[in-house]
PDB file as gemmi writes it, atoms N, CA and C in Angstrom:
CRYST1    1.000    1.000    1.000  90.00  90.00  90.00 P 1                      
ATOM      1  N   MET A   1     -50.054  58.663  17.670  1.00  0.00           N  
ATOM      2  CA  MET A   1     -51.090  59.666  17.827  1.00  0.00           C  
ATOM      3  C   MET A   1     -52.374  59.151  17.183  1.00  0.00           C  
ATOM      4  N   GLU A   2     -53.476  59.270  17.893  1.00  0.00           N  
ATOM      5  CA  GLU A   2     -54.758  58.818  17.382  1.00  0.00           C  
ATOM      6  C   GLU A   2     -55.357  59.892  16.471  1.00  0.00           C  
ATOM      7  N   ALA A   3     -55.847  59.477  15.317  1.00  0.00           N  
ATOM      8  CA  ALA A   3     -56.465  60.407  14.392  1.00  0.00           C  
ATOM      9  C   ALA A   3     -57.888  60.688  14.852  1.00  0.00           C  
ATOM     10  N   THR A   4     -58.169  61.939  15.168  1.00  0.00           N  
ATOM     11  CA  THR A   4     -59.517  62.345  15.535  1.00  0.00           C  
ATOM     12  C   THR A   4     -60.071  63.212  14.410  1.00  0.00           C  
ATOM     13  N   GLU A   5     -61.383  63.382  14.386  1.00  0.00           N  
ATOM     14  CA  GLU A   5     -61.975  64.227  13.347  1.00  0.00           C  
ATOM     15  C   GLU A   5     -61.419  65.642  13.418  1.00  0.00           C  
ATOM     16  N   GLN A   6     -61.208  66.157  14.625  1.00  0.00           N  
ATOM     17  CA  GLN A   6     -60.670  67.504  14.767  1.00  0.00           C  
ATOM     18  C   GLN A   6     -59.252  67.583  14.201  1.00  0.00           C  
ATOM     19  N   THR A   7     -58.432  66.590  14.492  1.00  0.00           N  
ATOM     20  CA  THR A   7     -57.065  66.556  13.973  1.00  0.00           C  
ATOM     21  C   THR A   7     -57.077  66.508  12.454  1.00  0.00           C  
ATOM     22  N   ILE A   8     -57.949  65.689  11.901  1.00  0.00           N  
ATOM     23  CA  ILE A   8     -58.033  65.562  10.451  1.00  0.00           C  
ATOM     24  C   ILE A   8     -58.447  66.889   9.827  1.00  0.00           C  
ATOM     25  N   ARG A   9     -59.472  67.551  10.390  1.00  0.00           N  
ATOM     26  CA  ARG A   9     -59.906  68.854   9.862  1.00  0.00           C  
ATOM     27  C   ARG A   9     -58.768  69.871   9.928  1.00  0.00           C  
ATOM     28  N   GLU A  10     -58.071  69.926  11.064  1.00  0.00           N  
ATOM     29  CA  GLU A  10     -56.970  70.881  11.217  1.00  0.00           C  
ATOM     30  C   GLU A  10     -55.855  70.606  10.219  1.00  0.00           C  
ATOM     31  N   ASN A  11     -55.512  69.329  10.052  1.00  0.00           N  
ATOM     32  CA  ASN A  11     -54.456  68.967   9.097  1.00  0.00           C  
ATOM     33  C   ASN A  11     -54.883  69.286   7.669  1.00  0.00           C  
ATOM     34  N   LEU A  12     -56.146  69.045   7.350  1.00  0.00           N  
ATOM     35  CA  LEU A  12     -56.648  69.348   6.006  1.00  0.00           C  
ATOM     36  C   LEU A  12     -56.579  70.848   5.746  1.00  0.00           C  
ATOM     37  N   ARG A  13     -57.020  71.653   6.705  1.00  0.00           N  
ATOM     38  CA  ARG A  13     -56.940  73.116   6.547  1.00  0.00           C  
ATOM     39  C   ARG A  13     -55.492  73.558   6.329  1.00  0.00           C  
ATOM     40  N   LYS A  14     -54.581  73.005   7.125  1.00  0.00           N  
ATOM     41  CA  LYS A  14     -53.163  73.371   7.029  1.00  0.00           C  
ATOM     42  C   LYS A  14     -52.615  73.019   5.640  1.00  0.00           C  
ATOM     43  N   GLU A  15     -52.915  71.812   5.171  1.00  0.00           N  
ATOM     44  CA  GLU A  15     -52.391  71.378   3.868  1.00  0.00           C  
ATOM     45  C   GLU A  15     -52.984  72.201   2.726  1.00  0.00           C  
ATOM     46  N   ILE A  16     -54.242  72.598   2.857  1.00  0.00           N  
ATOM     47  CA  ILE A  16     -54.855  73.439   1.822  1.00  0.00           C  
ATOM     48  C   ILE A  16     -54.178  74.802   1.786  1.00  0.00           C  
ATOM     49  N   LEU A  17     -53.883  75.372   2.948  1.00  0.00           N  
ATOM     50  CA  LEU A  17     -53.180  76.656   2.989  1.00  0.00           C  
ATOM     51  C   LEU A  17     -51.780  76.539   2.389  1.00  0.00           C  
ATOM     52  N   LEU A  18     -51.099  75.431   2.669  1.00  0.00           N  
ATOM     53  CA  LEU A  18     -49.732  75.252   2.189  1.00  0.00           C  
ATOM     54  C   LEU A  18     -49.649  74.979   0.686  1.00  0.00           C  
ATOM     55  N   CYS A  19     -50.721  74.482   0.099  1.00  0.00           N  
ATOM     56  CA  CYS A  19     -50.648  74.076  -1.310  1.00  0.00           C  
ATOM     57  C   CYS A  19     -50.601  75.262  -2.272  1.00  0.00           C  
ATOM     58  N   GLY A  20     -51.024  76.439  -1.828  1.00  0.00           N  
ATOM     59  CA  GLY A  20     -50.957  77.622  -2.677  1.00  0.00           C  
ATOM     60  C   GLY A  20     -52.116  77.777  -3.648  1.00  0.00           C  
ATOM     61  N   LYS A  21     -53.124  76.932  -3.547  1.00  0.00           N  
ATOM     62  CA  LYS A  21     -54.301  77.035  -4.414  1.00  0.00           C  
ATOM     63  C   LYS A  21     -55.464  77.588  -3.605  1.00  0.00           C  
ATOM     64  N   SER A  22     -56.357  78.283  -4.305  1.00  0.00           N  
ATOM     65  CA  SER A  22     -57.544  78.793  -3.625  1.00  0.00           C  
ATOM     66  C   SER A  22     -58.538  77.657  -3.419  1.00  0.00           C  
ATOM     67  N   LYS A  23     -59.455  77.855  -2.498  1.00  0.00           N  
ATOM     68  CA  LYS A  23     -60.491  76.855  -2.273  1.00  0.00           C  
ATOM     69  C   LYS A  23     -61.337  76.669  -3.530  1.00  0.00           C  
ATOM     70  N   SER A  24     -61.539  77.741  -4.273  1.00  0.00           N  
ATOM     71  CA  SER A  24     -62.300  77.645  -5.525  1.00  0.00           C  
ATOM     72  C   SER A  24     -61.565  76.771  -6.540  1.00  0.00           C  
ATOM     73  N   GLN A  25     -60.251  76.940  -6.638  1.00  0.00           N  
ATOM     74  CA  GLN A  25     -59.453  76.115  -7.555  1.00  0.00           C  
ATOM     75  C   GLN A  25     -59.509  74.647  -7.154  1.00  0.00           C  
ATOM     76  N   ILE A  26     -59.366  74.389  -5.872  1.00  0.00           N  
ATOM     77  CA  ILE A  26     -59.379  73.011  -5.377  1.00  0.00           C  
ATOM     78  C   ILE A  26     -60.726  72.372  -5.654  1.00  0.00           C  
ATOM     79  N   ALA A  27     -61.806  73.087  -5.338  1.00  0.00           N  
ATOM     80  CA  ALA A  27     -63.150  72.560  -5.570  1.00  0.00           C  
ATOM     81  C   ALA A  27     -63.357  72.253  -7.053  1.00  0.00           C  
ATOM     82  N   ALA A  28     -62.912  73.158  -7.926  1.00  0.00           N  
ATOM     83  CA  ALA A  28     -63.075  72.950  -9.366  1.00  0.00           C  
ATOM     84  C   ALA A  28     -62.307  71.713  -9.831  1.00  0.00           C  
ATOM     85  N   GLU A  29     -61.084  71.535  -9.335  1.00  0.00           N  
ATOM     86  CA  GLU A  29     -60.278  70.377  -9.725  1.00  0.00           C  
ATOM     87  C   GLU A  29     -60.880  69.069  -9.211  1.00  0.00           C  
ATOM     88  N   LEU A  30     -61.588  69.153  -8.085  1.00  0.00           N  
ATOM     89  CA  LEU A  30     -62.230  67.965  -7.525  1.00  0.00           C  
ATOM     90  C   LEU A  30     -63.586  67.688  -8.163  1.00  0.00           C  
ATOM     91  N   GLY A  31     -64.138  68.708  -8.845  1.00  0.00           N  
ATOM     92  CA  GLY A  31     -65.465  68.560  -9.430  1.00  0.00           C  
ATOM     93  C   GLY A  31     -66.575  68.676  -8.395  1.00  0.00           C  
ATOM     94  N   ILE A  32     -66.303  69.453  -7.330  1.00  0.00           N  
ATOM     95  CA  ILE A  32     -67.295  69.685  -6.288  1.00  0.00           C  
ATOM     96  C   ILE A  32     -67.501  71.188  -6.145  1.00  0.00           C  
ATOM     97  N   SER A  33     -68.537  71.572  -5.430  1.00  0.00           N  
ATOM     98  CA  SER A  33     -68.773  72.994  -5.195  1.00  0.00           C  
ATOM     99  C   SER A  33     -67.889  73.492  -4.052  1.00  0.00           C  
ATOM    100  N   LYS A  34     -67.663  74.797  -4.031  1.00  0.00           N  
ATOM    101  CA  LYS A  34     -66.890  75.391  -2.944  1.00  0.00           C  
ATOM    102  C   LYS A  34     -67.603  75.180  -1.604  1.00  0.00           C  
ATOM    103  N   PRO A  35     -68.947  75.306  -1.537  1.00  0.00           N  
ATOM    104  CA  PRO A  35     -69.616  75.011  -0.259  1.00  0.00           C  
ATOM    105  C   PRO A  35     -69.396  73.567   0.215  1.00  0.00           C  
ATOM    106  N   THR A  36     -69.311  72.627  -0.710  1.00  0.00           N  
ATOM    107  CA  THR A  36     -69.053  71.244  -0.312  1.00  0.00           C  
ATOM    108  C   THR A  36     -67.661  71.135   0.302  1.00  0.00           C  
ATOM    109  N   LEU A  37     -66.679  71.782  -0.308  1.00  0.00           N  
ATOM    110  CA  LEU A  37     -65.328  71.781   0.259  1.00  0.00           C  
ATOM    111  C   LEU A  37     -65.343  72.414   1.645  1.00  0.00           C  
ATOM    112  N   SER A  38     -66.081  73.487   1.807  1.00  0.00           N  
ATOM    113  CA  SER A  38     -66.188  74.136   3.115  1.00  0.00           C  
ATOM    114  C   SER A  38     -66.808  73.197   4.149  1.00  0.00           C  
ATOM    115  N   GLN A  39     -67.760  72.379   3.722  1.00  0.00           N  
ATOM    116  CA  GLN A  39     -68.370  71.419   4.638  1.00  0.00           C  
ATOM    117  C   GLN A  39     -67.362  70.348   5.052  1.00  0.00           C  
ATOM    118  N   TYR A  40     -66.476  69.959   4.138  1.00  0.00           N  
ATOM    119  CA  TYR A  40     -65.413  69.015   4.499  1.00  0.00           C  
ATOM    120  C   TYR A  40     -64.533  69.639   5.577  1.00  0.00           C  
ATOM    121  N   LEU A  41     -64.190  70.915   5.395  1.00  0.00           N  
ATOM    122  CA  LEU A  41     -63.289  71.594   6.326  1.00  0.00           C  
ATOM    123  C   LEU A  41     -63.926  71.829   7.694  1.00  0.00           C  
ATOM    124  N   SER A  42     -65.239  72.015   7.698  1.00  0.00           N  
ATOM    125  CA  SER A  42     -65.931  72.257   8.969  1.00  0.00           C  
ATOM    126  C   SER A  42     -66.268  70.951   9.685  1.00  0.00           C  
ATOM    127  N   GLY A  43     -66.172  69.846   8.976  1.00  0.00           N  
ATOM    128  CA  GLY A  43     -66.492  68.560   9.573  1.00  0.00           C  
ATOM    129  C   GLY A  43     -67.957  68.188   9.476  1.00  0.00           C  
ATOM    130  N   ARG A  44     -68.746  68.998   8.780  1.00  0.00           N  
ATOM    131  CA  ARG A  44     -70.169  68.680   8.621  1.00  0.00           C  
ATOM    132  C   ARG A  44     -70.364  67.397   7.826  1.00  0.00           C  
ATOM    133  N   ILE A  45     -69.542  67.240   6.801  1.00  0.00           N  
ATOM    134  CA  ILE A  45     -69.572  66.020   5.998  1.00  0.00           C  
ATOM    135  C   ILE A  45     -68.143  65.585   5.729  1.00  0.00           C  
ATOM    136  N   LEU A  46     -67.979  64.329   5.400  1.00  0.00           N  
ATOM    137  CA  LEU A  46     -66.670  63.798   5.047  1.00  0.00           C  
ATOM    138  C   LEU A  46     -66.674  63.403   3.584  1.00  0.00           C  
ATOM    139  N   PRO A  47     -65.560  63.589   2.884  1.00  0.00           N  
ATOM    140  CA  PRO A  47     -65.504  63.185   1.477  1.00  0.00           C  
ATOM    141  C   PRO A  47     -65.502  61.667   1.355  1.00  0.00           C  
ATOM    142  N   SER A  48     -65.959  61.202   0.217  1.00  0.00           N  
ATOM    143  CA  SER A  48     -65.833  59.768  -0.057  1.00  0.00           C  
ATOM    144  C   SER A  48     -64.348  59.440  -0.162  1.00  0.00           C  
ATOM    145  N   LEU A  49     -64.020  58.183  -0.098  1.00  0.00           N  
ATOM    146  CA  LEU A  49     -62.611  57.784  -0.205  1.00  0.00           C  
ATOM    147  C   LEU A  49     -62.018  58.179  -1.553  1.00  0.00           C  
ATOM    148  N   VAL A  50     -62.811  58.071  -2.602  1.00  0.00           N  
ATOM    149  CA  VAL A  50     -62.333  58.451  -3.934  1.00  0.00           C  
ATOM    150  C   VAL A  50     -62.032  59.951  -3.971  1.00  0.00           C  
ATOM    151  N   THR A  51     -62.939  60.745  -3.417  1.00  0.00           N  
ATOM    152  CA  THR A  51     -62.728  62.197  -3.383  1.00  0.00           C  
ATOM    153  C   THR A  51     -61.547  62.551  -2.490  1.00  0.00           C  
ATOM    154  N   PHE A  52     -61.406  61.854  -1.373  1.00  0.00           N  
ATOM    155  CA  PHE A  52     -60.280  62.103  -0.467  1.00  0.00           C  
ATOM    156  C   PHE A  52     -58.954  61.815  -1.177  1.00  0.00           C  
ATOM    157  N   ALA A  53     -58.899  60.720  -1.914  1.00  0.00           N  
ATOM    158  CA  ALA A  53     -57.679  60.365  -2.644  1.00  0.00           C  
ATOM    159  C   ALA A  53     -57.353  61.435  -3.684  1.00  0.00           C  
ATOM    160  N   LYS A  54     -58.377  61.890  -4.401  1.00  0.00           N  
ATOM    161  CA  LYS A  54     -58.165  62.926  -5.417  1.00  0.00           C  
ATOM    162  C   LYS A  54     -57.758  64.242  -4.756  1.00  0.00           C  
ATOM    163  N   LEU A  55     -58.343  64.547  -3.610  1.00  0.00           N  
ATOM    164  CA  LEU A  55     -57.986  65.765  -2.877  1.00  0.00           C  
ATOM    165  C   LEU A  55     -56.504  65.750  -2.518  1.00  0.00           C  
ATOM    166  N   CYS A  56     -56.027  64.612  -2.063  1.00  0.00           N  
ATOM    167  CA  CYS A  56     -54.598  64.488  -1.742  1.00  0.00           C  
ATOM    168  C   CYS A  56     -53.739  64.773  -2.965  1.00  0.00           C  
ATOM    169  N   GLU A  57     -54.160  64.293  -4.119  1.00  0.00           N  
ATOM    170  CA  GLU A  57     -53.421  64.567  -5.358  1.00  0.00           C  
ATOM    171  C   GLU A  57     -53.468  66.045  -5.704  1.00  0.00           C  
ATOM    172  N   VAL A  58     -54.663  66.649  -5.608  1.00  0.00           N  
ATOM    173  CA  VAL A  58     -54.849  68.054  -5.990  1.00  0.00           C  
ATOM    174  C   VAL A  58     -54.008  68.984  -5.125  1.00  0.00           C  
ATOM    175  N   ILE A  59     -53.944  68.713  -3.818  1.00  0.00           N  
ATOM    176  CA  ILE A  59     -53.157  69.597  -2.946  1.00  0.00           C  
ATOM    177  C   ILE A  59     -51.743  69.073  -2.708  1.00  0.00           C  
ATOM    178  N   ASP A  60     -51.408  67.984  -3.398  1.00  0.00           N  
ATOM    179  CA  ASP A  60     -50.062  67.421  -3.387  1.00  0.00           C  
ATOM    180  C   ASP A  60     -49.556  67.119  -1.963  1.00  0.00           C  
ATOM    181  N   CYS A  61     -50.332  66.284  -1.274  1.00  0.00           N  
ATOM    182  CA  CYS A  61     -49.896  65.857   0.051  1.00  0.00           C  
ATOM    183  C   CYS A  61     -50.285  64.402   0.262  1.00  0.00           C  
ATOM    184  N   SER A  62     -49.693  63.815   1.238  1.00  0.00           N  
ATOM    185  CA  SER A  62     -49.949  62.428   1.575  1.00  0.00           C  
ATOM    186  C   SER A  62     -51.210  62.316   2.428  1.00  0.00           C  
ATOM    187  N   ALA A  63     -51.968  61.259   2.231  1.00  0.00           N  
ATOM    188  CA  ALA A  63     -53.133  60.987   3.084  1.00  0.00           C  
ATOM    189  C   ALA A  63     -52.674  60.852   4.532  1.00  0.00           C  
ATOM    190  N   ASP A  64     -51.488  60.293   4.754  1.00  0.00           N  
ATOM    191  CA  ASP A  64     -50.947  60.149   6.105  1.00  0.00           C  
ATOM    192  C   ASP A  64     -50.809  61.504   6.792  1.00  0.00           C  
ATOM    193  N   ASP A  65     -50.416  62.531   6.015  1.00  0.00           N  
ATOM    194  CA  ASP A  65     -50.269  63.865   6.587  1.00  0.00           C  
ATOM    195  C   ASP A  65     -51.615  64.395   7.075  1.00  0.00           C  
ATOM    196  N   ILE A  66     -52.653  64.198   6.284  1.00  0.00           N  
ATOM    197  CA  ILE A  66     -53.974  64.693   6.668  1.00  0.00           C  
ATOM    198  C   ILE A  66     -54.537  63.880   7.825  1.00  0.00           C  
ATOM    199  N   LEU A  67     -54.359  62.581   7.761  1.00  0.00           N  
ATOM    200  CA  LEU A  67     -54.909  61.709   8.792  1.00  0.00           C  
ATOM    201  C   LEU A  67     -54.094  61.724  10.087  1.00  0.00           C  
ATOM    202  N   GLY A  68     -52.910  62.316  10.040  1.00  0.00           N  
ATOM    203  CA  GLY A  68     -52.076  62.410  11.237  1.00  0.00           C  
ATOM    204  C   GLY A  68     -51.419  61.089  11.605  1.00  0.00           C  
ATOM    205  N   LEU A  69     -51.174  60.261  10.596  1.00  0.00           N  
ATOM    206  CA  LEU A  69     -50.563  58.957  10.854  1.00  0.00           C  
ATOM    207  C   LEU A  69     -49.051  59.064  10.803  1.00  0.00           C  
ATOM    208  N   GLU A  70     -48.409  58.419  11.733  1.00  0.00           N  
ATOM    209  CA  GLU A  70     -46.950  58.409  11.784  1.00  0.00           C  
ATOM    210  C   GLU A  70     -46.463  56.977  11.724  1.00  0.00           C  
ATOM    211  N   LYS A  71     -45.311  56.791  11.125  1.00  0.00           N  
ATOM    212  CA  LYS A  71     -44.724  55.451  11.037  1.00  0.00           C  
ATOM    213  C   LYS A  71     -43.709  55.263  12.124  1.00  0.00           C  
TER     214      LYS A  71                                                      
END                                                                             
């Protein structure tokens, strides 16, 4: 399956819902504002690789899950 921006946004939204944390909690743990997190979810902007890696840790999921990569 090819990773598209839409797939990535959908997977990110799904993983955030599954993690049990609020968007405010996630943003605080990442050191970003809640509007910035919302922009990531809407696809307006993309997180840096460092922020993406930390986001995966904060919501306890694999980057592969968000990116839609399968082995």
